[in-house]
Amino acid sequence: MANPEDIRVIVATDCGSTTTKAILFEKIGGEYRQTFRGEAPTTVEAPIEDVTMGVRNAVQELEELSGRRILDENAAFLRPARLENGRNVGCDVYISTSSAGGGLQMMVAGVVRKMTAESAERAALGAGAIVMDTISSNDKRLPHQQIERIRQLRPDMIVLAGLTDDTERIDHVVALAELIAAADPKPRLGSSYKLPVIYAGTKAARKEVSEQLAERTDLDVVDNLRPVLERENLGPTRDKIHDLFMEHVMQQAPGYRKLMAWTDTPIMPTPGAVGLIIRTIAERRNINVVGVDIGGATTDVFSVFDGQFNRTVSANLGMSYSIANVFKEAGLENILRWVPFDMDERELRNAIKNKMIRPTTIPQLMEDLVLEQAVAKEALRLAFIQHRQFAGKLKGVQQERTISDAFEQEMEASIVDMMALDLIVGSGGVLSHAPRRDQTAMMLLDAYQPEGFTMLAVDSIFMMPHLGVLSQLHPEAAAEVFDKDCMIHLGPVVAPSGRGKIGKPCMKVEIRREDGRSESRVLAVGDLQRIEMPSGEKAGITAEPARGFDLGAGSGKAVEKTVSGGVAGLILDARGRPLELPGEPDARAALLTKWMRALSAYPEDALTRRG
């Protein structure tokens, strides 16, 4: 493998379920930049059934766009990058991620749903898996129902956890092992090998678990992921999941053995790579970050608070294949509350049904776009609620450690603290490809309702998976490209928490620009203002909330910070937290229209019902 200092040209691909995306990174003038991008249909399905064909096609588009010859006559990668007869040839490194074939699909099992089972789920999600189901001793299903569920889902692998290392009673975790053995699970891919099972529970039960599972499954034993109640040890389980993903799951997918021989680093699950770049940025900048990737079928949420990483997958909240479930979960009123014109239930249902029938279509009319973005706000909001519930602080210190007490224990409050949040990064078609970046800012603003001072950003072309796997090989290059080409700064938001009556004082803001200009703004409750501040421009902000409102220093106390601009400018949000909309339709429509005008989110004629 090339020394990071010698790496100048990098080719990265992401083999998605439908599209394979190839990106060229080059070191230009002493800095790494994304230079060209190509894509082609993924070819893991019949009739081709060879993922490398889609990779070749996407890389060939890179060759055409860049003028650089990357593949030889046998379609193998040329290394290292060099000049041949005056033409740029080859690359120094080739890396890849993949979610083709449905990605990594897992089940987890643990003795207590809100303790060891949830820790096992965190480990799987952090490794980039989709957790299909979680089985626990207290999940209220009968054993035969749990066995049938395992057989029905056919996961790629199972993680079994349970009990702390100081526990003497092991019958509950052994019972779960017996359950898995009785199910005799068959893997989703490949009929000739045993299903991988990772045991990450109490040391006391290793012998008994091995007796149950060693013959029927491919059993691996790692350190306990919950050695004591107050501490998680997820690293060994995550690492083993990734190793087994490469050894078993990827080996069975058509063409992946060949692809694995091409890459300079192990292929990563796409969500795991996105989580890795989120963690890398949070660590390098020492900030708290929330990232979201909203797709057609699922919405992934990532967060890093005080160094603790969490990821959740809302498997039925998406903008095409799962849009009906968003409607079901959010409800008619919650979607229509974001639409500034009259629309009855029948119209909304028809619009949702049309999207279900033709999931790949995009809005053709402005009112269709407004409606789609209203649905997106609810999908983002619901996925974030699930994430906050999952990202809980661990119970443990001074807690009773008997199994009977453990069954009753719950997680403490979420570690997700909106007042401490520094950066929100959005990704996915509805966010990355919105006609106006101001619309993206409004979707993130309404769905997440940030508090205090928060920067909003969006992934320009879904580059985060490529950068995640690159961060393992060359963290500096990944961070540099993330800042310069991947992340588009939408702008900083100043938003006090608290509630008040519309029209009453909320906050005073003084803005001091680098060129010496200054201005002051006074905002009432319900106001939303945008101030032009281009990307890269810095300004000093002194914001003083009214009594009853808080910007992080306490009720009514001023906060002074330096902020950087973005394409959507500086946003002053005095609408209150949590955000409340009037119940009366005309008043709500008028307020929505006022806010949309403030951010220049839509053309003027889109803010009244057409037709």
Coordinates of C-alpha atoms in Angstrom, one line a residue:
M1 CA 0.0 0.0 0.0
A2 CA 1.2 3.5 -0.8
N3 CA 2.6 5.8 1.9
P4 CA 0.0 8.5 2.6
E5 CA 2.7 11.1 1.8
D6 CA 3.1 9.6 -1.7
I7 CA -0.7 9.4 -2.5
R8 CA -1.7 12.0 -5.1
V9 CA -4.5 10.3 -7.1
I10 CA -7.3 8.4 -5.5
V11 CA -10.2 6.6 -7.1
A12 CA -13.2 5.8 -4.8
T13 CA -16.4 4.0 -5.6
D14 CA -19.6 3.4 -3.7
C15 CA -21.6 0.3 -5.0
G16 CA -25.1 1.2 -4.1
S17 CA -28.2 -0.9 -4.5
T18 CA -29.1 0.8 -7.8
T19 CA -26.1 3.0 -8.8
T20 CA -22.3 2.7 -8.6
K21 CA -20.7 6.1 -8.1
A22 CA -17.0 6.7 -8.8
I23 CA -15.1 9.8 -7.7
L24 CA -11.6 11.0 -8.5
F25 CA -9.6 12.8 -5.8
E26 CA -6.4 14.5 -6.8
K27 CA -3.7 16.5 -5.0
I28 CA -3.6 19.8 -6.7
G29 CA -1.3 22.7 -5.6
G30 CA -0.6 21.0 -2.3
E31 CA -4.3 20.2 -1.4
Y32 CA -6.6 17.3 -2.1
R33 CA -9.7 18.1 -4.2
Q34 CA -12.5 16.2 -5.8
T35 CA -12.1 16.6 -9.5
F36 CA -14.4 14.3 -11.4
R37 CA -17.4 12.0 -10.8
G38 CA -18.9 9.2 -12.8
E39 CA -21.7 6.7 -12.3
A40 CA -23.3 3.6 -13.8
P41 CA -25.9 1.1 -12.9
T42 CA -24.9 -1.4 -10.2
T43 CA -24.6 -4.9 -11.8
V44 CA -24.9 -7.3 -8.8
E45 CA -28.3 -8.5 -10.0
A46 CA -29.2 -10.8 -12.9
P47 CA -28.5 -10.9 -15.8
I48 CA -24.9 -9.7 -15.3
E49 CA -24.4 -10.7 -11.6
D50 CA -20.9 -9.2 -11.4
V51 CA -20.5 -6.0 -9.3
T52 CA -17.2 -5.2 -11.0
M53 CA -18.9 -4.5 -14.3
G54 CA -20.7 -1.6 -12.8
V55 CA -17.5 -0.4 -11.2
R56 CA -15.7 -0.6 -14.5
N57 CA -18.5 1.4 -16.3
A58 CA -18.4 4.1 -13.6
V59 CA -14.6 4.4 -13.7
Q60 CA -14.7 4.5 -17.5
E61 CA -16.9 7.6 -17.3
L62 CA -14.2 9.1 -15.0
E63 CA -11.6 8.3 -17.7
E64 CA -13.7 10.1 -20.3
L65 CA -14.3 13.1 -18.2
S66 CA -10.8 13.5 -16.8
G67 CA -8.7 12.3 -19.8
R68 CA -6.8 10.1 -17.4
R69 CA -6.3 6.4 -18.3
I70 CA -7.2 4.5 -15.1
L71 CA -7.8 0.9 -16.3
D72 CA -5.6 -1.3 -18.5
E73 CA -6.7 -3.5 -21.4
N74 CA -7.9 -6.2 -19.0
A75 CA -10.0 -3.6 -17.0
A76 CA -7.6 -3.7 -14.1
F77 CA -6.5 -0.6 -12.2
L78 CA -3.2 0.9 -13.3
R79 CA -0.9 1.8 -10.4
P80 CA 0.8 4.1 -9.4
A81 CA -0.3 7.4 -11.0
R82 CA 2.2 8.6 -13.5
L83 CA 2.8 10.4 -16.9
E84 CA 3.1 8.2 -20.0
N85 CA 3.8 9.8 -23.3
G86 CA 2.4 13.1 -21.9
R87 CA -0.8 11.5 -20.7
N88 CA -1.9 11.1 -17.1
V89 CA -2.2 7.4 -16.3
G90 CA -3.3 5.3 -13.3
C91 CA -4.0 6.0 -9.6
D92 CA -2.1 5.6 -6.4
V93 CA -5.0 4.1 -4.4
Y94 CA -8.4 2.5 -5.2
I95 CA -11.0 2.2 -2.4
S96 CA -14.7 1.2 -2.2
T97 CA -17.8 1.0 -0.1
S98 CA -20.9 -1.0 -0.8
S99 CA -24.6 -1.3 0.1
A100 CA -25.4 -3.5 -3.0
G101 CA -27.6 -6.5 -2.4
G102 CA -29.3 -4.8 0.6
G103 CA -26.1 -4.1 2.5
L104 CA -25.3 -5.8 5.8
Q105 CA -28.5 -7.2 7.4
M106 CA -28.3 -8.4 11.0
M107 CA -30.2 -9.6 14.0
V108 CA -29.1 -9.0 17.6
A109 CA -30.0 -10.8 20.8
G110 CA -29.5 -9.8 24.4
V111 CA -30.9 -10.7 27.8
V112 CA -32.4 -7.3 28.6
R113 CA -33.9 -5.2 25.8
K114 CA -32.9 -1.8 27.2
M115 CA -29.4 -2.9 28.3
T116 CA -27.3 -5.6 26.7
A117 CA -29.6 -6.0 23.6
E118 CA -29.5 -2.3 23.0
S119 CA -25.7 -2.3 23.4
A120 CA -25.6 -5.1 20.8
E121 CA -27.8 -3.0 18.5
R122 CA -25.5 0.0 18.9
A123 CA -22.5 -2.1 17.9
A124 CA -24.2 -3.5 14.8
L125 CA -25.5 -0.1 13.7
G126 CA -22.1 1.5 14.3
A127 CA -20.6 -1.2 12.0
G128 CA -22.9 -0.1 9.2
A129 CA -25.6 -2.8 9.5
I130 CA -29.3 -2.7 9.2
V131 CA -30.7 -4.3 12.3
M132 CA -33.7 -6.3 11.1
D133 CA -34.9 -7.3 14.6
T134 CA -33.8 -7.4 18.2
I135 CA -34.6 -10.5 20.4
S136 CA -34.4 -10.4 24.1
S137 CA -35.5 -12.4 27.1
N138 CA -38.1 -9.7 28.0
D139 CA -39.5 -8.8 24.6
K140 CA -42.8 -10.5 25.4
R141 CA -42.7 -12.9 22.4
L142 CA -42.9 -16.7 23.1
P143 CA -39.9 -18.8 22.2
H144 CA -41.5 -20.4 19.2
Q145 CA -42.3 -16.9 17.8
Q146 CA -38.7 -15.8 18.3
I147 CA -37.5 -19.0 16.6
E148 CA -39.8 -18.4 13.6
R149 CA -38.7 -14.8 13.3
I150 CA -35.0 -15.9 13.1
R151 CA -35.9 -18.4 10.4
Q152 CA -38.1 -15.9 8.5
L153 CA -35.6 -13.0 8.3
R154 CA -32.4 -15.0 7.4
P155 CA -29.9 -12.4 8.5
D156 CA -26.3 -12.2 7.3
M157 CA -25.1 -12.6 10.9
I158 CA -26.3 -12.5 14.6
V159 CA -24.7 -10.8 17.6
L160 CA -25.6 -12.5 20.9
A161 CA -24.9 -10.5 24.1
G162 CA -26.0 -10.7 27.7
L163 CA -25.1 -10.0 31.3
T164 CA -22.1 -8.4 32.8
D165 CA -18.9 -10.2 33.6
D166 CA -19.5 -10.2 37.3
T167 CA -22.8 -12.1 36.9
E168 CA -23.0 -15.6 38.2
R169 CA -26.4 -16.6 36.9
I170 CA -26.1 -17.4 33.2
D171 CA -29.3 -19.2 32.4
H172 CA -30.9 -16.3 30.5
V173 CA -28.1 -15.9 28.0
V174 CA -27.8 -19.7 27.6
A175 CA -31.5 -19.8 26.8
L176 CA -31.0 -17.3 24.0
A177 CA -28.2 -19.5 22.6
E178 CA -30.5 -22.5 22.7
L179 CA -33.1 -20.4 20.9
I180 CA -30.7 -19.6 18.0
A181 CA -29.6 -23.2 17.9
A182 CA -33.2 -24.4 17.6
A183 CA -33.9 -21.9 14.8
D184 CA -30.9 -23.4 12.9
P185 CA -30.7 -20.2 10.9
K186 CA -29.6 -20.2 7.2
P187 CA -27.7 -17.2 5.8
R188 CA -29.3 -14.9 3.3
L189 CA -26.4 -15.3 0.8
G190 CA -24.6 -18.5 0.2
S191 CA -26.1 -21.9 1.0
S192 CA -22.8 -23.8 1.5
Y193 CA -21.6 -22.1 4.7
K194 CA -22.8 -21.7 8.3
L195 CA -24.3 -18.5 9.6
P196 CA -21.8 -16.3 11.5
V197 CA -22.7 -15.7 15.1
I198 CA -20.7 -13.4 17.4
Y199 CA -21.0 -14.0 21.1
A200 CA -20.2 -10.8 23.0
G201 CA -21.7 -11.6 26.4
T202 CA -20.6 -12.6 29.9
K203 CA -17.4 -14.6 30.1
A204 CA -19.1 -17.1 32.5
A205 CA -21.3 -18.4 29.8
R206 CA -18.8 -18.9 27.0
K207 CA -18.5 -22.7 27.4
E208 CA -22.3 -23.2 27.5
V209 CA -22.9 -20.9 24.5
S210 CA -20.2 -22.7 22.6
E211 CA -21.8 -26.1 23.3
Q212 CA -25.1 -24.8 21.9
L213 CA -23.8 -23.0 18.8
A214 CA -20.4 -24.2 17.7
E215 CA -21.6 -27.0 15.5
R216 CA -24.7 -25.3 14.0
T217 CA -23.1 -21.9 13.4
D218 CA -19.8 -20.3 12.6
L219 CA -19.3 -19.0 16.2
D220 CA -16.8 -16.2 17.1
V221 CA -16.3 -15.1 20.7
V222 CA -15.2 -11.6 21.5
D223 CA -14.9 -9.5 24.6
N224 CA -18.2 -8.7 26.5
L225 CA -19.7 -5.5 24.9
R226 CA -21.2 -4.6 28.3
P227 CA -18.6 -5.8 30.9
V228 CA -20.2 -3.7 33.6
L229 CA -23.5 -1.9 33.7
E230 CA -22.0 1.6 33.5
R231 CA -19.6 1.0 30.5
E232 CA -19.9 -0.3 27.0
N233 CA -17.1 -1.9 25.1
L234 CA -18.4 -2.0 21.5
G235 CA -15.1 -1.9 19.6
P236 CA -14.3 -5.6 19.5
T237 CA -17.8 -6.5 18.4
R238 CA -17.8 -3.8 15.7
D239 CA -14.4 -5.0 14.4
K240 CA -15.5 -8.6 14.3
I241 CA -18.7 -7.6 12.4
H242 CA -16.7 -5.9 9.8
D243 CA -14.3 -8.8 9.5
L244 CA -17.1 -11.3 9.0
F245 CA -18.8 -8.9 6.6
M246 CA -15.7 -9.2 4.4
E247 CA -15.1 -12.9 4.9
H248 CA -18.6 -14.2 4.6
V249 CA -21.2 -11.7 3.2
M250 CA -19.0 -10.0 0.6
Q251 CA -17.5 -13.3 -0.5
Q252 CA -20.9 -14.6 -1.5
A253 CA -22.1 -11.6 -3.5
P254 CA -21.5 -11.9 -7.2
G255 CA -18.2 -10.4 -8.3
Y256 CA -17.1 -9.2 -4.8
R257 CA -14.1 -11.5 -4.5
K258 CA -12.7 -9.9 -7.6
L259 CA -13.5 -6.4 -6.3
M260 CA -11.9 -7.1 -3.0
A261 CA -8.7 -8.1 -4.8
W262 CA -8.7 -4.7 -6.5
T263 CA -9.1 -2.4 -3.5
D264 CA -6.2 -1.1 -1.3
T265 CA -8.3 -1.2 1.9
P266 CA -11.1 -3.5 3.0
I267 CA -14.5 -2.7 1.4
M268 CA -16.8 -1.0 4.0
P269 CA -20.6 -1.0 4.3
T270 CA -21.8 2.4 3.0
P271 CA -23.5 3.5 6.2
G272 CA -20.4 2.5 8.2
A273 CA -18.3 4.7 6.0
V274 CA -20.6 7.6 6.4
G275 CA -20.5 7.2 10.2
L276 CA -16.7 7.1 10.0
I277 CA -16.4 10.5 8.3
I278 CA -18.9 12.0 10.7
R279 CA -16.7 10.7 13.6
T280 CA -13.5 11.9 11.9
I281 CA -14.8 15.4 11.5
A282 CA -16.2 15.5 15.1
E283 CA -12.8 14.4 16.5
R284 CA -10.6 16.6 14.3
R285 CA -12.7 19.7 15.1
N286 CA -13.6 18.7 18.7
I287 CA -17.3 19.5 18.0
N288 CA -20.7 17.8 18.4
V289 CA -22.2 16.7 15.1
V290 CA -25.5 15.3 13.8
G291 CA -25.6 13.8 10.3
V292 CA -28.5 12.5 8.3
D293 CA -28.9 10.5 5.1
I294 CA -32.4 10.4 3.9
G295 CA -33.0 7.9 1.1
G296 CA -35.9 6.4 -0.7
A297 CA -36.5 3.6 1.8
T298 CA -34.6 4.5 4.9
T299 CA -33.3 7.4 6.9
D300 CA -29.9 7.0 8.7
V301 CA -29.1 9.4 11.6
F302 CA -25.6 9.7 13.0
S303 CA -24.5 11.7 16.0
V304 CA -21.3 12.4 18.0
F305 CA -21.8 14.1 21.4
D306 CA -18.8 14.5 23.7
G307 CA -17.0 11.8 21.7
Q308 CA -19.8 9.2 21.9
F309 CA -21.0 8.0 18.5
N310 CA -24.5 6.7 17.7
R311 CA -26.2 5.6 14.6
T312 CA -29.8 4.7 14.0
V313 CA -31.6 3.4 10.9
S314 CA -35.3 4.3 10.5
A315 CA -36.0 1.4 8.1
N316 CA -39.4 2.5 7.0
L317 CA -39.0 6.3 6.7
G318 CA -38.0 7.3 3.2
M319 CA -39.0 9.5 0.3
S320 CA -40.1 7.0 -2.3
Y321 CA -40.5 3.3 -1.4
S322 CA -41.3 4.2 2.2
I323 CA -43.2 7.4 1.7
A324 CA -46.6 5.8 2.6
N325 CA -45.1 4.8 6.0
V326 CA -44.1 8.4 6.6
F327 CA -47.7 9.4 6.0
K328 CA -48.9 6.7 8.3
E329 CA -46.4 7.5 11.1
A330 CA -46.6 11.3 10.9
G331 CA -50.3 11.6 10.1
L332 CA -52.2 13.9 7.8
E333 CA -52.2 17.0 10.0
N334 CA -48.4 16.9 10.7
I335 CA -47.6 16.8 7.0
L336 CA -50.1 19.5 6.0
R337 CA -49.0 21.8 8.8
W338 CA -45.9 22.6 6.6
V339 CA -48.0 23.4 3.5
P340 CA -48.9 27.1 3.1
F341 CA -51.9 26.5 0.9
D342 CA -55.2 24.5 1.0
M343 CA -55.0 20.8 0.4
D344 CA -57.5 18.3 1.5
E345 CA -56.9 14.7 2.6
R346 CA -57.9 13.2 -0.8
E347 CA -55.3 15.3 -2.7
L348 CA -52.6 14.4 -0.2
R349 CA -53.4 10.7 -0.3
N350 CA -53.4 10.7 -4.1
A351 CA -50.0 12.5 -4.2
I352 CA -48.6 9.8 -1.8
K353 CA -50.0 7.0 -3.9
N354 CA -48.6 8.4 -7.1
K355 CA -45.1 8.5 -5.5
M356 CA -45.6 4.9 -4.4
I357 CA -46.5 3.8 -7.9
R358 CA -43.6 5.8 -9.5
P359 CA -41.0 6.0 -6.7
T360 CA -38.2 7.4 -8.9
T361 CA -40.1 10.4 -10.2
I362 CA -39.3 14.0 -9.1
P363 CA -41.8 16.9 -8.6
Q364 CA -42.8 18.6 -11.7
L365 CA -44.9 21.4 -10.2
M366 CA -43.9 23.9 -7.5
E367 CA -46.7 22.8 -5.3
D368 CA -45.6 19.2 -5.6
L369 CA -42.1 20.2 -4.5
V370 CA -43.5 22.1 -1.5
L371 CA -45.5 19.0 -0.5
E372 CA -42.6 16.6 -1.0
Q373 CA -40.4 18.8 1.2
A374 CA -43.2 18.9 3.8
V375 CA -43.1 15.1 3.9
A376 CA -39.3 15.2 4.1
K377 CA -39.5 17.4 7.2
E378 CA -41.7 14.8 8.9
A379 CA -39.5 11.9 7.9
L380 CA -36.4 13.7 9.2
R381 CA -38.3 14.7 12.4
L382 CA -39.5 11.1 13.1
A383 CA -36.1 9.6 12.4
F384 CA -34.5 12.1 14.8
I385 CA -37.0 11.3 17.5
Q386 CA -36.1 7.6 17.2
H387 CA -32.4 8.5 17.3
R388 CA -32.7 10.6 20.4
Q389 CA -34.5 7.8 22.2
F390 CA -31.8 5.3 21.2
A391 CA -28.9 7.5 22.0
G392 CA -29.4 7.3 25.7
K393 CA -27.0 7.6 28.6
L394 CA -26.1 4.3 30.2
K395 CA -27.7 3.2 33.4
G396 CA -25.3 1.5 35.8
V397 CA -23.7 3.3 38.7
Q398 CA -25.2 2.4 42.0
Q399 CA -27.9 0.3 40.3
E400 CA -28.9 -3.1 41.6
R401 CA -27.3 -5.8 39.4
T402 CA -29.6 -8.7 39.9
I403 CA -31.3 -9.9 36.7
S404 CA -34.8 -9.3 38.1
D405 CA -33.9 -5.6 38.7
A406 CA -32.1 -5.3 35.3
F407 CA -35.3 -6.3 33.5
E408 CA -37.0 -3.2 34.8
Q409 CA -34.1 -0.7 34.2
E410 CA -34.5 1.9 31.4
M411 CA -32.0 4.2 29.7
E412 CA -31.5 7.6 31.1
A413 CA -32.0 10.9 29.2
S414 CA -30.6 11.1 25.6
I415 CA -27.1 12.4 25.2
V416 CA -28.4 14.4 22.2
D417 CA -28.2 18.0 23.4
M418 CA -29.4 20.5 20.8
M419 CA -28.0 23.4 22.7
A420 CA -24.5 21.8 22.6
L421 CA -24.8 20.8 18.9
D422 CA -22.3 22.6 16.6
L423 CA -23.0 21.1 13.2
I424 CA -25.9 19.5 11.3
V425 CA -25.0 17.8 8.0
G426 CA -27.7 16.7 5.6
S427 CA -27.4 14.2 2.8
G428 CA -29.8 12.4 0.4
G429 CA -31.6 13.4 -2.7
V430 CA -34.3 15.5 -1.2
L431 CA -31.7 17.6 0.7
S432 CA -28.7 17.5 -1.6
H433 CA -30.6 18.1 -4.8
A434 CA -33.2 20.7 -3.7
P435 CA -33.6 23.4 -6.4
R436 CA -32.6 26.0 -3.8
R437 CA -30.1 25.6 -0.9
D438 CA -32.5 27.8 1.1
Q439 CA -35.0 25.0 0.9
T440 CA -32.5 22.5 2.3
A441 CA -31.8 25.0 5.1
M442 CA -35.5 25.3 5.9
M443 CA -36.1 21.5 5.9
L444 CA -33.2 21.0 8.4
L445 CA -34.3 24.0 10.5
D446 CA -37.9 22.9 10.8
A447 CA -37.2 19.2 11.3
Y448 CA -34.4 19.5 13.8
Q449 CA -35.1 22.8 15.5
P450 CA -31.5 23.6 16.5
E451 CA -31.0 25.7 19.6
G452 CA -28.3 28.3 20.4
F453 CA -25.6 28.6 17.7
T454 CA -25.6 25.8 15.1
M455 CA -24.1 25.5 11.6
L456 CA -26.2 23.9 8.9
A457 CA -24.5 22.1 6.0
V458 CA -25.4 19.7 3.2
D459 CA -23.4 17.0 1.3
S460 CA -23.0 18.3 -2.2
I461 CA -23.1 15.0 -4.2
F462 CA -23.3 12.2 -1.6
M463 CA -19.5 12.0 -1.2
M464 CA -19.4 11.1 2.4
P465 CA -19.2 7.2 2.0
H466 CA -16.1 7.7 -0.2
L467 CA -14.5 10.0 2.3
G468 CA -15.3 7.7 5.2
V469 CA -13.3 4.8 3.7
L470 CA -10.6 7.3 2.7
S471 CA -10.3 8.6 6.3
Q472 CA -9.0 5.2 7.3
L473 CA -6.2 5.5 4.8
H474 CA -5.5 9.2 4.7
P475 CA -7.5 11.2 7.4
E476 CA -6.0 14.6 6.3
A477 CA -7.0 14.1 2.7
A478 CA -10.5 13.0 3.7
A479 CA -11.0 16.0 6.0
E480 CA -9.6 18.4 3.4
V481 CA -12.0 17.2 0.7
F482 CA -14.9 17.1 3.1
D483 CA -14.4 20.8 3.9
K484 CA -13.7 22.1 0.4
D485 CA -15.8 19.9 -1.9
C486 CA -18.2 17.7 0.0
M487 CA -19.8 20.0 2.6
I488 CA -21.7 23.0 1.5
H489 CA -22.1 25.4 4.4
L490 CA -25.7 26.6 4.3
G491 CA -25.1 29.0 7.2
P492 CA -25.2 29.5 10.9
V493 CA -28.5 29.6 12.9
V494 CA -29.0 31.6 16.1
A495 CA -32.1 30.2 17.8
P496 CA -33.1 30.8 21.4
S497 CA -35.0 28.0 23.2
G498 CA -38.2 28.9 25.1
R499 CA -41.7 29.8 24.3
G500 CA -43.5 33.1 24.2
K501 CA -46.5 34.9 22.7
I502 CA -46.3 35.8 19.0
G503 CA -45.1 39.4 18.7
K504 CA -43.5 39.7 22.2
P505 CA -39.8 40.4 22.4
C506 CA -37.5 37.4 21.8
M507 CA -33.9 38.6 21.2
K508 CA -31.6 41.4 20.2
V509 CA -28.7 40.6 17.9
E510 CA -25.6 42.7 17.0
I511 CA -23.5 41.7 14.0
R512 CA -19.9 42.9 13.5
R513 CA -18.4 42.1 10.2
E514 CA -14.7 41.8 9.3
D515 CA -14.8 44.9 7.1
G516 CA -15.9 47.0 10.0
R517 CA -19.6 47.2 9.2
S518 CA -22.1 46.5 12.0
E519 CA -25.8 46.2 12.3
S520 CA -28.4 45.4 15.0
R521 CA -31.6 43.4 14.7
V522 CA -34.5 43.1 17.2
L523 CA -36.6 40.1 16.8
A524 CA -40.1 39.3 18.2
V525 CA -41.4 35.8 18.9
G526 CA -42.4 34.3 15.6
D527 CA -39.8 36.2 13.5
L528 CA -37.4 34.4 11.1
Q529 CA -34.8 36.6 9.4
R530 CA -32.0 35.9 6.9
I531 CA -29.0 38.1 6.6
E532 CA -26.6 37.8 3.6
M533 CA -23.3 36.3 4.7
P534 CA -21.4 34.5 2.0
S535 CA -19.4 31.3 2.7
G536 CA -16.0 32.0 4.2
E537 CA -17.0 35.4 5.7
K538 CA -16.8 35.7 9.4
A539 CA -18.6 37.9 11.8
G540 CA -18.8 38.5 15.5
I541 CA -22.3 38.0 17.0
T542 CA -23.7 39.2 20.3
A543 CA -27.1 37.8 20.9
E544 CA -29.2 38.7 24.0
P545 CA -32.4 36.7 24.5
A546 CA -35.4 38.2 26.3
R547 CA -36.3 36.9 29.7
G548 CA -37.6 33.3 29.5
F549 CA -35.4 32.5 26.4
D550 CA -32.0 30.9 26.5
L551 CA -29.1 30.8 24.0
G552 CA -26.9 28.5 26.1
A553 CA -25.8 30.8 29.0
G554 CA -29.1 30.9 30.8
S555 CA -32.4 32.7 30.7
G556 CA -32.0 36.2 29.4
K557 CA -28.2 36.1 29.3
A558 CA -26.3 37.3 26.3
V559 CA -23.9 35.1 24.3
E560 CA -21.1 36.3 22.1
K561 CA -19.6 34.1 19.3
T562 CA -17.8 34.3 16.0
V563 CA -19.7 32.6 13.1
S564 CA -18.9 31.8 9.5
G565 CA -21.3 32.4 6.6
G566 CA -23.0 30.1 4.1
V567 CA -25.0 30.1 0.9
A568 CA -28.2 30.6 2.8
G569 CA -26.7 33.4 4.9
L570 CA -27.0 34.0 8.7
I571 CA -30.4 32.8 10.0
L572 CA -31.9 34.4 13.0
D573 CA -34.7 32.1 14.3
A574 CA -37.0 33.6 17.0
R575 CA -39.8 31.2 16.5
G576 CA -39.3 29.5 19.8
R577 CA -38.5 26.0 20.9
P578 CA -40.2 23.7 20.6
L579 CA -41.7 25.2 17.5
E580 CA -45.5 25.6 17.6
L581 CA -47.7 26.4 14.6
P582 CA -51.2 28.0 14.9
G583 CA -54.1 25.6 14.8
E584 CA -56.2 27.8 12.6
P585 CA -55.4 27.1 8.9
D586 CA -55.4 30.7 7.6
A587 CA -53.1 31.9 10.5
R588 CA -50.8 29.0 10.0
A589 CA -50.6 29.5 6.2
A590 CA -49.8 33.2 6.7
L591 CA -47.1 32.4 9.2
L592 CA -45.5 29.7 6.9
T593 CA -45.6 32.1 4.0
K594 CA -43.9 34.8 6.0
W595 CA -41.1 32.3 7.0
M596 CA -40.6 31.0 3.5
R597 CA -40.4 34.5 2.2
A598 CA -37.8 35.4 4.9
L599 CA -35.5 32.6 3.7
S600 CA -36.3 33.1 -0.1
A601 CA -37.1 29.4 -0.1
Y602 CA -39.6 29.4 -3.0
P603 CA -40.7 31.7 -5.8
E604 CA -43.4 34.1 -4.8
D605 CA -46.1 32.4 -6.9
A606 CA -45.4 29.1 -5.1
L607 CA -46.6 30.5 -1.8
T608 CA -50.2 30.7 -2.9
R609 CA -52.3 27.8 -4.2
R610 CA -52.1 27.6 -8.0
G611 CA -54.6 26.1 -10.4

